[in-house]
JSON list of C-alpha atoms and ligand atoms in Angstrom, two decimals:
[
{"chain": "Y", "resi": 1, "resn": "MET", "atom": "CA", "xyz": [77.47, 79.62, -3.36]},
{"chain": "Y", "resi": 2, "resn": "ILE", "atom": "CA", "xyz": [77.23, 77.22, -0.44]},
{"chain": "Y", "resi": 3, "resn": "ILE", "atom": "CA", "xyz": [80.30, 76.37, 1.79]},
{"chain": "Y", "resi": 4, "resn": "ALA", "atom": "CA", "xyz": [79.73, 73.42, 4.08]},
{"chain": "Y", "resi": 5, "resn": "ILE", "atom": "CA", "xyz": [81.89, 72.96, 7.08]},
{"chain": "Y", "resi": 6, "resn": "ASP", "atom": "CA", "xyz": [81.65, 69.93, 9.39]},
{"chain": "Y", "resi": 7, "resn": "GLY", "atom": "CA", "xyz": [83.68, 68.48, 12.21]},
{"chain": "Y", "resi": 8, "resn": "PRO", "atom": "CA", "xyz": [83.68, 67.63, 15.88]},
{"chain": "Y", "resi": 9, "resn": "ALA", "atom": "CA", "xyz": [83.34, 69.94, 18.84]},
{"chain": "Y", "resi": 10, "resn": "GLY", "atom": "CA", "xyz": [86.16, 72.21, 19.22]},
{"chain": "Y", "resi": 11, "resn": "SER", "atom": "CA", "xyz": [87.74, 71.66, 15.70]},
{"chain": "Y", "resi": 12, "resn": "GLY", "atom": "CA", "xyz": [87.37, 75.37, 15.05]},
{"chain": "Y", "resi": 13, "resn": "LYS", "atom": "CA", "xyz": [84.27, 75.25, 12.79]},
{"chain": "Y", "resi": 14, "resn": "SER", "atom": "CA", "xyz": [82.43, 78.10, 14.14]},
{"chain": "Y", "resi": 15, "resn": "THR", "atom": "CA", "xyz": [85.22, 80.58, 14.30]},
{"chain": "Y", "resi": 16, "resn": "ILE", "atom": "CA", "xyz": [86.33, 79.66, 10.70]},
{"chain": "Y", "resi": 17, "resn": "ALA", "atom": "CA", "xyz": [82.83, 79.60, 9.28]},
{"chain": "Y", "resi": 18, "resn": "ARG", "atom": "CA", "xyz": [82.16, 83.03, 10.78]},
{"chain": "Y", "resi": 19, "resn": "ARG", "atom": "CA", "xyz": [85.45, 84.44, 9.60]},
{"chain": "Y", "resi": 20, "resn": "LEU", "atom": "CA", "xyz": [84.81, 83.09, 6.09]},
{"chain": "Y", "resi": 21, "resn": "ALA", "atom": "CA", "xyz": [81.26, 84.48, 6.11]},
{"chain": "Y", "resi": 22, "resn": "GLU", "atom": "CA", "xyz": [82.61, 87.97, 6.91]},
{"chain": "Y", "resi": 23, "resn": "ARG", "atom": "CA", "xyz": [85.42, 87.70, 4.22]},
{"chain": "Y", "resi": 24, "resn": "LEU", "atom": "CA", "xyz": [83.12, 86.48, 1.51]},
{"chain": "Y", "resi": 25, "resn": "ARG", "atom": "CA", "xyz": [80.17, 88.43, 2.48]},
{"chain": "Y", "resi": 26, "resn": "LEU", "atom": "CA", "xyz": [78.00, 85.20, 2.84]},
{"chain": "Y", "resi": 27, "resn": "THR", "atom": "CA", "xyz": [75.24, 84.43, 5.52]},
{"chain": "Y", "resi": 28, "resn": "TYR", "atom": "CA", "xyz": [76.55, 82.32, 8.32]},
{"chain": "Y", "resi": 29, "resn": "LEU", "atom": "CA", "xyz": [74.29, 79.44, 9.20]},
{"chain": "Y", "resi": 30, "resn": "ASP", "atom": "CA", "xyz": [75.35, 77.96, 12.87]},
{"chain": "Y", "resi": 31, "resn": "SER", "atom": "CA", "xyz": [73.04, 74.54, 12.62]},
{"chain": "Y", "resi": 32, "resn": "GLY", "atom": "CA", "xyz": [74.36, 73.66, 16.15]},
{"chain": "Y", "resi": 33, "resn": "ALA", "atom": "CA", "xyz": [72.62, 76.77, 17.58]},
{"chain": "Y", "resi": 34, "resn": "LEU", "atom": "CA", "xyz": [69.29, 75.40, 16.17]},
{"chain": "Y", "resi": 35, "resn": "TYR", "atom": "CA", "xyz": [69.65, 72.06, 18.09]},
{"chain": "Y", "resi": 36, "resn": "ARG", "atom": "CA", "xyz": [70.86, 73.98, 21.12]},
{"chain": "Y", "resi": 37, "resn": "ALA", "atom": "CA", "xyz": [68.02, 76.44, 21.03]},
{"chain": "Y", "resi": 38, "resn": "LEU", "atom": "CA", "xyz": [65.51, 73.60, 20.86]},
{"chain": "Y", "resi": 39, "resn": "THR", "atom": "CA", "xyz": [67.15, 71.75, 23.74]},
{"chain": "Y", "resi": 40, "resn": "TYR", "atom": "CA", "xyz": [67.33, 74.98, 25.98]},
{"chain": "Y", "resi": 41, "resn": "MET", "atom": "CA", "xyz": [63.77, 75.89, 25.33]},
{"chain": "Y", "resi": 42, "resn": "CYS", "atom": "CA", "xyz": [62.47, 72.25, 26.16]},
{"chain": "Y", "resi": 43, "resn": "MET", "atom": "CA", "xyz": [64.46, 72.48, 29.45]},
{"chain": "Y", "resi": 44, "resn": "ARG", "atom": "CA", "xyz": [63.21, 75.81, 30.28]},
{"chain": "Y", "resi": 45, "resn": "ASP", "atom": "CA", "xyz": [59.60, 75.01, 29.69]},
{"chain": "Y", "resi": 46, "resn": "GLY", "atom": "CA", "xyz": [59.62, 71.50, 31.07]},
{"chain": "Y", "resi": 47, "resn": "VAL", "atom": "CA", "xyz": [59.29, 69.41, 27.96]},
{"chain": "Y", "resi": 48, "resn": "ASP", "atom": "CA", "xyz": [60.67, 65.95, 28.54]},
{"chain": "Y", "resi": 49, "resn": "LEU", "atom": "CA", "xyz": [63.55, 65.70, 26.05]},
{"chain": "Y", "resi": 50, "resn": "GLY", "atom": "CA", "xyz": [62.96, 61.91, 26.07]},
{"chain": "Y", "resi": 51, "resn": "ASP", "atom": "CA", "xyz": [59.25, 62.31, 24.79]},
{"chain": "Y", "resi": 52, "resn": "VAL", "atom": "CA", "xyz": [59.87, 62.53, 21.05]},
{"chain": "Y", "resi": 53, "resn": "PRO", "atom": "CA", "xyz": [56.36, 63.43, 19.91]},
{"chain": "Y", "resi": 54, "resn": "ALA", "atom": "CA", "xyz": [56.18, 66.20, 22.62]},
{"chain": "Y", "resi": 55, "resn": "VAL", "atom": "CA", "xyz": [59.66, 67.60, 21.33]},
{"chain": "Y", "resi": 56, "resn": "VAL", "atom": "CA", "xyz": [58.52, 67.69, 17.80]},
{"chain": "Y", "resi": 57, "resn": "LYS", "atom": "CA", "xyz": [55.19, 69.33, 18.66]},
{"chain": "Y", "resi": 58, "resn": "PHE", "atom": "CA", "xyz": [57.12, 71.86, 20.59]},
{"chain": "Y", "resi": 59, "resn": "LEU", "atom": "CA", "xyz": [59.44, 72.48, 17.90]},
{"chain": "Y", "resi": 60, "resn": "GLU", "atom": "CA", "xyz": [56.75, 73.07, 15.14]},
{"chain": "Y", "resi": 61, "resn": "ALA", "atom": "CA", "xyz": [55.46, 75.88, 17.30]},
{"chain": "Y", "resi": 62, "resn": "LEU", "atom": "CA", "xyz": [58.94, 77.31, 18.05]},
{"chain": "Y", "resi": 63, "resn": "ASP", "atom": "CA", "xyz": [60.32, 80.20, 16.15]},
{"chain": "Y", "resi": 64, "resn": "ILE", "atom": "CA", "xyz": [64.08, 80.12, 16.10]},
{"chain": "Y", "resi": 65, "resn": "ASP", "atom": "CA", "xyz": [65.84, 82.83, 14.36]},
{"chain": "Y", "resi": 66, "resn": "LEU", "atom": "CA", "xyz": [69.64, 83.46, 14.03]},
{"chain": "Y", "resi": 67, "resn": "GLN", "atom": "CA", "xyz": [70.60, 87.07, 13.55]},
{"chain": "Y", "resi": 68, "resn": "TYR", "atom": "CA", "xyz": [74.08, 88.55, 12.77]},
{"chain": "Y", "resi": 69, "resn": "ALA", "atom": "CA", "xyz": [75.13, 92.29, 13.49]},
{"chain": "Y", "resi": 70, "resn": "ALA", "atom": "CA", "xyz": [78.50, 93.82, 13.83]},
{"chain": "Y", "resi": 71, "resn": "GLY", "atom": "CA", "xyz": [80.33, 90.28, 13.76]},
{"chain": "Y", "resi": 72, "resn": "ARG", "atom": "CA", "xyz": [78.07, 88.96, 16.55]},
{"chain": "Y", "resi": 73, "resn": "GLN", "atom": "CA", "xyz": [75.38, 86.18, 16.57]},
{"chain": "Y", "resi": 74, "resn": "ARG", "atom": "CA", "xyz": [72.10, 86.47, 18.48]},
{"chain": "Y", "resi": 75, "resn": "VAL", "atom": "CA", "xyz": [69.96, 83.54, 18.80]},
{"chain": "Y", "resi": 76, "resn": "LEU", "atom": "CA", "xyz": [66.22, 84.28, 19.40]},
{"chain": "Y", "resi": 77, "resn": "ALA", "atom": "CA", "xyz": [63.41, 81.76, 20.14]},
{"chain": "Y", "resi": 78, "resn": "ASN", "atom": "CA", "xyz": [59.85, 83.16, 20.00]},
{"chain": "Y", "resi": 79, "resn": "GLY", "atom": "CA", "xyz": [61.52, 86.61, 20.11]},
{"chain": "Y", "resi": 80, "resn": "ARG", "atom": "CA", "xyz": [63.38, 85.87, 23.34]},
{"chain": "Y", "resi": 81, "resn": "ASP", "atom": "CA", "xyz": [67.32, 86.31, 23.26]},
{"chain": "Y", "resi": 82, "resn": "ILE", "atom": "CA", "xyz": [68.88, 82.94, 24.33]},
{"chain": "Y", "resi": 83, "resn": "THR", "atom": "CA", "xyz": [72.26, 83.54, 22.91]},
{"chain": "Y", "resi": 84, "resn": "ALA", "atom": "CA", "xyz": [74.18, 83.02, 26.14]},
{"chain": "Y", "resi": 85, "resn": "GLU", "atom": "CA", "xyz": [71.94, 80.45, 27.60]},
{"chain": "Y", "resi": 86, "resn": "ILE", "atom": "CA", "xyz": [72.37, 77.87, 24.81]},
{"chain": "Y", "resi": 87, "resn": "ARG", "atom": "CA", "xyz": [76.10, 77.59, 25.36]},
{"chain": "Y", "resi": 88, "resn": "ASP", "atom": "CA", "xyz": [75.62, 76.53, 28.97]},
{"chain": "Y", "resi": 89, "resn": "PRO", "atom": "CA", "xyz": [77.46, 73.16, 29.77]},
{"chain": "Y", "resi": 90, "resn": "ALA", "atom": "CA", "xyz": [73.96, 71.83, 30.93]},
{"chain": "Y", "resi": 91, "resn": "VAL", "atom": "CA", "xyz": [72.51, 72.39, 27.55]},
{"chain": "Y", "resi": 92, "resn": "THR", "atom": "CA", "xyz": [75.56, 71.01, 25.65]},
{"chain": "Y", "resi": 93, "resn": "ARG", "atom": "CA", "xyz": [75.17, 67.83, 27.52]},
{"chain": "Y", "resi": 94, "resn": "GLN", "atom": "CA", "xyz": [71.67, 67.34, 26.71]},
{"chain": "Y", "resi": 95, "resn": "VAL", "atom": "CA", "xyz": [71.64, 68.28, 23.01]},
{"chain": "Y", "resi": 96, "resn": "TYR", "atom": "CA", "xyz": [72.17, 64.61, 22.11]},
{"chain": "Y", "resi": 97, "resn": "TYR", "atom": "CA", "xyz": [68.59, 63.64, 23.07]},
{"chain": "Y", "resi": 98, "resn": "VAL", "atom": "CA", "xyz": [67.05, 65.91, 20.27]},
{"chain": "Y", "resi": 99, "resn": "ALA", "atom": "CA", "xyz": [69.90, 65.51, 17.65]},
{"chain": "Y", "resi": 100, "resn": "LYS", "atom": "CA", "xyz": [69.63, 61.75, 17.48]},
{"chain": "Y", "resi": 101, "resn": "GLU", "atom": "CA", "xyz": [65.85, 61.88, 16.64]},
{"chain": "Y", "resi": 102, "resn": "PRO", "atom": "CA", "xyz": [64.93, 61.54, 12.90]},
{"chain": "Y", "resi": 103, "resn": "ALA", "atom": "CA", "xyz": [61.65, 63.47, 13.22]},
{"chain": "Y", "resi": 104, "resn": "VAL", "atom": "CA", "xyz": [63.53, 66.49, 14.98]},
{"chain": "Y", "resi": 105, "resn": "ARG", "atom": "CA", "xyz": [66.26, 66.33, 12.34]},
{"chain": "Y", "resi": 106, "resn": "LYS", "atom": "CA", "xyz": [63.69, 66.44, 9.34]},
{"chain": "Y", "resi": 107, "resn": "GLU", "atom": "CA", "xyz": [62.28, 69.61, 10.67]},
{"chain": "Y", "resi": 108, "resn": "MET", "atom": "CA", "xyz": [65.66, 71.08, 11.33]},
{"chain": "Y", "resi": 109, "resn": "VAL", "atom": "CA", "xyz": [67.02, 70.14, 7.89]},
{"chain": "Y", "resi": 110, "resn": "ALA", "atom": "CA", "xyz": [63.97, 71.90, 6.35]},
{"chain": "Y", "resi": 111, "resn": "HIS", "atom": "CA", "xyz": [64.82, 75.04, 8.36]},
{"chain": "Y", "resi": 112, "resn": "GLN", "atom": "CA", "xyz": [68.44, 74.94, 7.47]},
{"chain": "Y", "resi": 113, "resn": "ARG", "atom": "CA", "xyz": [67.63, 74.70, 3.57]},
{"chain": "Y", "resi": 114, "resn": "ALA", "atom": "CA", "xyz": [65.37, 77.59, 3.96]},
{"chain": "Y", "resi": 115, "resn": "PHE", "atom": "CA", "xyz": [68.49, 79.61, 4.86]},
{"chain": "Y", "resi": 116, "resn": "GLY", "atom": "CA", "xyz": [70.10, 78.18, 1.76]},
{"chain": "Y", "resi": 117, "resn": "LYS", "atom": "CA", "xyz": [67.32, 79.57, -0.39]},
{"chain": "Y", "resi": 118, "resn": "ARG", "atom": "CA", "xyz": [67.89, 83.17, 0.82]},
{"chain": "Y", "resi": 119, "resn": "GLY", "atom": "CA", "xyz": [71.23, 83.34, -0.83]},
{"chain": "Y", "resi": 120, "resn": "ASP", "atom": "CA", "xyz": [74.90, 82.39, -0.38]},
{"chain": "Y", "resi": 121, "resn": "LEU", "atom": "CA", "xyz": [75.78, 80.55, 2.76]},
{"chain": "Y", "resi": 122, "resn": "VAL", "atom": "CA", "xyz": [78.55, 79.22, 4.88]},
{"chain": "Y", "resi": 123, "resn": "ALA", "atom": "CA", "xyz": [76.82, 76.44, 6.78]},
{"chain": "Y", "resi": 124, "resn": "GLU", "atom": "CA", "xyz": [78.52, 74.79, 9.72]},
{"chain": "Y", "resi": 125, "resn": "GLY", "atom": "CA", "xyz": [77.60, 71.71, 11.84]},
{"chain": "Y", "resi": 126, "resn": "ARG", "atom": "CA", "xyz": [77.84, 67.90, 11.68]},
{"chain": "Y", "resi": 127, "resn": "ASP", "atom": "CA", "xyz": [75.93, 66.99, 8.69]},
{"chain": "Y", "resi": 128, "resn": "MET", "atom": "CA", "xyz": [76.14, 69.94, 6.32]},
{"chain": "Y", "resi": 129, "resn": "GLY", "atom": "CA", "xyz": [78.03, 68.36, 3.66]},
{"chain": "Y", "resi": 130, "resn": "THR", "atom": "CA", "xyz": [76.58, 64.87, 3.95]},
{"chain": "Y", "resi": 131, "resn": "VAL", "atom": "CA", "xyz": [72.85, 65.54, 4.35]},
{"chain": "Y", "resi": 132, "resn": "VAL", "atom": "CA", "xyz": [71.67, 68.99, 4.46]},
{"chain": "Y", "resi": 133, "resn": "PHE", "atom": "CA", "xyz": [73.65, 70.55, 1.45]},
{"chain": "Y", "resi": 134, "resn": "PRO", "atom": "CA", "xyz": [75.03, 67.43, -0.45]},
{"chain": "Y", "resi": 135, "resn": "ASN", "atom": "CA", "xyz": [75.62, 69.63, -3.47]},
{"chain": "Y", "resi": 136, "resn": "ALA", "atom": "CA", "xyz": [77.58, 72.42, -1.66]},
{"chain": "Y", "resi": 137, "resn": "ASP", "atom": "CA", "xyz": [80.14, 74.04, -3.80]},
{"chain": "Y", "resi": 138, "resn": "PHE", "atom": "CA", "xyz": [82.77, 73.70, -1.20]},
{"chain": "Y", "resi": 139, "resn": "LYS", "atom": "CA", "xyz": [82.91, 71.02, 1.60]},
{"chain": "Y", "resi": 140, "resn": "PHE", "atom": "CA", "xyz": [85.43, 71.09, 4.39]},
{"chain": "Y", "resi": 141, "resn": "TYR", "atom": "CA", "xyz": [85.85, 68.78, 7.37]},
{"chain": "Y", "resi": 142, "resn": "LEU", "atom": "CA", "xyz": [87.70, 70.27, 10.32]},
{"chain": "Y", "resi": 143, "resn": "ASP", "atom": "CA", "xyz": [89.43, 67.95, 12.80]},
{"chain": "Y", "resi": 144, "resn": "ALA", "atom": "CA", "xyz": [91.74, 68.23, 15.80]},
{"chain": "Y", "resi": 145, "resn": "GLY", "atom": "CA", "xyz": [92.99, 66.01, 18.63]},
{"chain": "Y", "resi": 146, "resn": "ALA", "atom": "CA", "xyz": [90.63, 65.68, 21.58]},
{"chain": "Y", "resi": 147, "resn": "ASP", "atom": "CA", "xyz": [93.38, 67.20, 23.87]},
{"chain": "Y", "resi": 148, "resn": "VAL", "atom": "CA", "xyz": [93.61, 70.17, 21.74]},
{"chain": "Y", "resi": 149, "resn": "ARG", "atom": "CA", "xyz": [89.81, 70.63, 21.36]},
{"chain": "Y", "resi": 150, "resn": "ALA", "atom": "CA", "xyz": [89.35, 70.38, 25.23]},
{"chain": "Y", "resi": 151, "resn": "GLN", "atom": "CA", "xyz": [92.04, 73.06, 25.83]},
{"chain": "Y", "resi": 152, "resn": "ARG", "atom": "CA", "xyz": [90.21, 75.33, 23.28]},
{"chain": "Y", "resi": 153, "resn": "ARG", "atom": "CA", "xyz": [86.74, 74.88, 25.05]},
{"chain": "Y", "resi": 154, "resn": "HIS", "atom": "CA", "xyz": [88.40, 75.54, 28.35]},
{"chain": "Y", "resi": 155, "resn": "ARG", "atom": "CA", "xyz": [89.85, 78.85, 27.24]},
{"chain": "Y", "resi": 156, "resn": "GLU", "atom": "CA", "xyz": [86.48, 79.78, 25.64]},
{"chain": "Y", "resi": 157, "resn": "LEU", "atom": "CA", "xyz": [84.49, 78.95, 28.82]},
{"chain": "Y", "resi": 158, "resn": "ARG", "atom": "CA", "xyz": [87.04, 80.72, 30.82]},
{"chain": "Y", "resi": 159, "resn": "GLU", "atom": "CA", "xyz": [86.76, 83.94, 28.83]},
{"chain": "Y", "resi": 160, "resn": "LYS", "atom": "CA", "xyz": [83.04, 83.90, 29.56]},
{"chain": "Y", "resi": 161, "resn": "GLY", "atom": "CA", "xyz": [83.83, 83.45, 33.20]},
{"chain": "Y", "resi": 162, "resn": "MET", "atom": "CA", "xyz": [83.06, 79.70, 33.43]},
{"chain": "Y", "resi": 163, "resn": "GLU", "atom": "CA", "xyz": [85.57, 77.47, 35.19]},
{"chain": "Y", "resi": 164, "resn": "VAL", "atom": "CA", "xyz": [85.24, 73.76, 34.20]},
{"chain": "Y", "resi": 165, "resn": "PRO", "atom": "CA", "xyz": [88.07, 71.44, 34.70]},
{"chain": "Y", "resi": 166, "resn": "LEU", "atom": "CA", "xyz": [90.09, 70.52, 31.66]},
{"chain": "Y", "resi": 167, "resn": "GLU", "atom": "CA", "xyz": [89.80, 66.80, 32.15]},
{"chain": "Y", "resi": 168, "resn": "GLN", "atom": "CA", "xyz": [85.92, 67.02, 32.49]},
{"chain": "Y", "resi": 169, "resn": "LEU", "atom": "CA", "xyz": [85.85, 68.93, 29.15]},
{"chain": "Y", "resi": 170, "resn": "ARG", "atom": "CA", "xyz": [88.03, 66.25, 27.47]},
{"chain": "Y", "resi": 171, "resn": "LYS", "atom": "CA", "xyz": [85.82, 63.45, 28.81]},
{"chain": "Y", "resi": 172, "resn": "GLU", "atom": "CA", "xyz": [82.70, 65.42, 27.61]},
{"chain": "Y", "resi": 173, "resn": "ILE", "atom": "CA", "xyz": [84.18, 66.10, 24.06]},
{"chain": "Y", "resi": 174, "resn": "GLU", "atom": "CA", "xyz": [85.17, 62.30, 23.78]},
{"chain": "Y", "resi": 175, "resn": "GLN", "atom": "CA", "xyz": [81.64, 61.53, 24.96]},
{"chain": "Y", "resi": 176, "resn": "ARG", "atom": "CA", "xyz": [80.06, 63.95, 22.36]},
{"chain": "Y", "resi": 177, "resn": "ASP", "atom": "CA", "xyz": [82.31, 62.52, 19.49]},
{"chain": "Y", "resi": 178, "resn": "ARG", "atom": "CA", "xyz": [80.94, 59.14, 20.26]},
{"chain": "Y", "resi": 179, "resn": "THR", "atom": "CA", "xyz": [77.35, 60.04, 20.43]},
{"chain": "Y", "resi": 180, "resn": "ASP", "atom": "CA", "xyz": [77.58, 62.38, 17.38]},
{"chain": "Y", "resi": 181, "resn": "MET", "atom": "CA", "xyz": [79.56, 59.71, 15.19]},
{"chain": "Y", "resi": 182, "resn": "GLU", "atom": "CA", "xyz": [77.60, 56.64, 16.38]},
{"chain": "Y", "resi": 183, "resn": "ARG", "atom": "CA", "xyz": [73.97, 57.94, 15.95]},
{"chain": "Y", "resi": 184, "resn": "LYS", "atom": "CA", "xyz": [71.91, 56.32, 13.23]},
{"chain": "Y", "resi": 185, "resn": "VAL", "atom": "CA", "xyz": [70.72, 59.46, 11.52]},
{"chain": "Y", "resi": 186, "resn": "ALA", "atom": "CA", "xyz": [73.04, 62.00, 9.95]},
{"chain": "Y", "resi": 187, "resn": "PRO", "atom": "CA", "xyz": [76.12, 60.84, 12.12]},
{"chain": "Y", "resi": 188, "resn": "LEU", "atom": "CA", "xyz": [79.26, 63.17, 12.13]},
{"chain": "Y", "resi": 189, "resn": "LYS", "atom": "CA", "xyz": [81.38, 61.97, 9.34]},
{"chain": "Y", "resi": 190, "resn": "ARG", "atom": "CA", "xyz": [83.44, 63.42, 6.55]},
{"chain": "Y", "resi": 191, "resn": "ALA", "atom": "CA", "xyz": [81.61, 63.78, 3.16]},
{"chain": "Y", "resi": 192, "resn": "GLU", "atom": "CA", "xyz": [83.50, 61.79, 0.54]},
{"chain": "Y", "resi": 193, "resn": "ASP", "atom": "CA", "xyz": [84.30, 65.00, -1.35]},
{"chain": "Y", "resi": 194, "resn": "ALA", "atom": "CA", "xyz": [85.15, 67.09, 1.63]},
{"chain": "Y", "resi": 195, "resn": "THR", "atom": "CA", "xyz": [88.62, 68.51, 2.13]},
{"chain": "Y", "resi": 196, "resn": "VAL", "atom": "CA", "xyz": [89.92, 67.54, 5.66]},
{"chain": "Y", "resi": 197, "resn": "VAL", "atom": "CA", "xyz": [91.89, 70.09, 7.63]},
{"chain": "Y", "resi": 198, "resn": "ASP", "atom": "CA", "xyz": [93.67, 68.99, 10.70]},
{"chain": "Y", "resi": 199, "resn": "THR", "atom": "CA", "xyz": [93.65, 72.19, 12.77]},
{"chain": "Y", "resi": 200, "resn": "SER", "atom": "CA", "xyz": [95.56, 70.72, 15.79]},
{"chain": "Y", "resi": 201, "resn": "ASP", "atom": "CA", "xyz": [98.69, 72.70, 15.10]},
{"chain": "Y", "resi": 202, "resn": "MET", "atom": "CA", "xyz": [97.25, 75.47, 13.21]},
{"chain": "Y", "resi": 203, "resn": "THR", "atom": "CA", "xyz": [96.27, 79.04, 14.24]},
{"chain": "Y", "resi": 204, "resn": "ILE", "atom": "CA", "xyz": [92.74, 80.31, 13.18]},
{"chain": "Y", "resi": 205, "resn": "ASP", "atom": "CA", "xyz": [94.34, 82.65, 10.68]},
{"chain": "Y", "resi": 206, "resn": "GLU", "atom": "CA", "xyz": [96.31, 79.73, 9.09]},
{"chain": "Y", "resi": 207, "resn": "VAL", "atom": "CA", "xyz": [93.16, 77.73, 8.86]},
{"chain": "Y", "resi": 208, "resn": "VAL", "atom": "CA", "xyz": [91.34, 80.68, 7.24]},
{"chain": "Y", "resi": 209, "resn": "GLU", "atom": "CA", "xyz": [94.13, 81.23, 4.83]},
{"chain": "Y", "resi": 210, "resn": "HIS", "atom": "CA", "xyz": [94.25, 77.52, 3.82]},
{"chain": "Y", "resi": 211, "resn": "VAL", "atom": "CA", "xyz": [90.42, 77.16, 3.27]},
{"chain": "Y", "resi": 212, "resn": "MET", "atom": "CA", "xyz": [90.45, 80.55, 1.44]},
{"chain": "Y", "resi": 213, "resn": "GLU", "atom": "CA", "xyz": [93.14, 79.36, -0.88]},
{"chain": "Y", "resi": 214, "resn": "ARG", "atom": "CA", "xyz": [91.04, 76.16, -1.66]},
{"chain": "Y", "resi": 215, "resn": "ILE", "atom": "CA", "xyz": [88.05, 78.19, -2.40]},
{"chain": "Y", "resi": 216, "resn": "GLU", "atom": "CA", "xyz": [89.87, 80.70, -4.62]},
{"chain": "Y", "resi": 217, "resn": "LYS", "atom": "CA", "xyz": [91.46, 78.01, -6.62]},
{"chain": "Y", "resi": 218, "resn": "GLY", "atom": "CA", "xyz": [88.01, 76.25, -6.83]},
{"chain": "Y", "resi": 219, "resn": "ARG", "atom": "CA", "xyz": [86.39, 79.28, -8.24]},
{"chain": "Y", "resi": 220, "resn": "LYS", "atom": "CA", "xyz": [88.80, 79.91, -11.09]},
{"chain": "C", "resi": 301, "resn": "C5P", "atom": "O1", "xyz": [78.25, 72.68, 17.03]},
{"chain": "C", "resi": 301, "resn": "C5P", "atom": "P1", "xyz": [77.72, 72.54, 18.36]},
{"chain": "C", "resi": 301, "resn": "C5P", "atom": "O2", "xyz": [78.57, 72.13, 19.46]},
{"chain": "C", "resi": 301, "resn": "C5P", "atom": "O3", "xyz": [76.94, 73.75, 18.76]},
{"chain": "C", "resi": 301, "resn": "C5P", "atom": "O4", "xyz": [76.53, 71.50, 18.24]},
{"chain": "C", "resi": 301, "resn": "C5P", "atom": "C1", "xyz": [75.89, 70.92, 19.35]},
{"chain": "C", "resi": 301, "resn": "C5P", "atom": "C2", "xyz": [75.33, 69.70, 19.26]},
{"chain": "C", "resi": 301, "resn": "C5P", "atom": "O5", "xyz": [74.46, 69.62, 18.25]},
{"chain": "C", "resi": 301, "resn": "C5P", "atom": "C3", "xyz": [76.34, 68.57, 18.63]},
{"chain": "C", "resi": 301, "resn": "C5P", "atom": "O6", "xyz": [77.10, 67.90, 19.64]},
{"chain": "C", "resi": 301, "resn": "C5P", "atom": "C4", "xyz": [75.33, 67.78, 18.01]},
{"chain": "C", "resi": 301, "resn": "C5P", "atom": "O7", "xyz": [74.91, 66.71, 18.74]},
{"chain": "C", "resi": 301, "resn": "C5P", "atom": "C5", "xyz": [74.23, 68.68, 17.51]},
{"chain": "C", "resi": 301, "resn": "C5P", "atom": "N1", "xyz": [74.28, 68.99, 16.16]},
{"chain": "C", "resi": 301, "resn": "C5P", "atom": "C6", "xyz": [73.92, 67.94, 15.08]},
{"chain": "C", "resi": 301, "resn": "C5P", "atom": "N2", "xyz": [73.82, 68.47, 13.76]},
{"chain": "C", "resi": 301, "resn": "C5P", "atom": "C7", "xyz": [74.26, 69.65, 13.35]},
{"chain": "C", "resi": 301, "resn": "C5P", "atom": "C8", "xyz": [74.81, 70.43, 14.30]},
{"chain": "C", "resi": 301, "resn": "C5P", "atom": "C9", "xyz": [74.86, 70.20, 15.62]},
{"chain": "C", "resi": 301, "resn": "C5P", "atom": "O8", "xyz": [73.37, 67.00, 15.51]},
{"chain": "C", "resi": 301, "resn": "C5P", "atom": "N3", "xyz": [74.40, 69.93, 12.13]}
]
């Protein structure tokens, strides 16, 4: 079984996908973490994010692994734990450079499909239902207003000890929506057969229940 969950930043995708994976005992694929890992490692090793051939070559030699234990995700690149580093706002702002490149996405899609071959999966990102797993058994598109999403990010960052002004986060979220929705390859959009869930006024538990109900109904 493959469950595809797409949506913009802060729509609740990661939390919901993780909870579903735990409840249904499926593997969780955080595709955004792969794009973030590549971006961070390029920045760290001085690879120019604008130099596409260099980025692709770097990606080909990069071993990115996502591991889960006791409800926690670890992101490893060439064996190095970069779980915290990839969430840095400086990385978030730069992911766009690699995410818009067809050659980069081609490699990433192959990597993501390899996860699907390992077994049942909850895959989360921007193009899971449209490009990577068009035949997914269930597809959801999570959405929420930009203000709500900025507040969620603000809380998340604060919990990690990072204080970023709310207004700045809202602007960054709107900017990221634009670049994710307007890029030519695999833009963020709802798959025609995806169920839309507006999470603006819902708690995490409510979203999980709603999505679970859909899945249970669909399995009968
Ligand atoms: O989901 P997350 O916020 O970690 O994703 C970071 C960025 O990675 C997104 O803004 C998007 O540009 C890119 N991404 C993508 N395709 C995916 C997942 C993430 O282009 N499937």
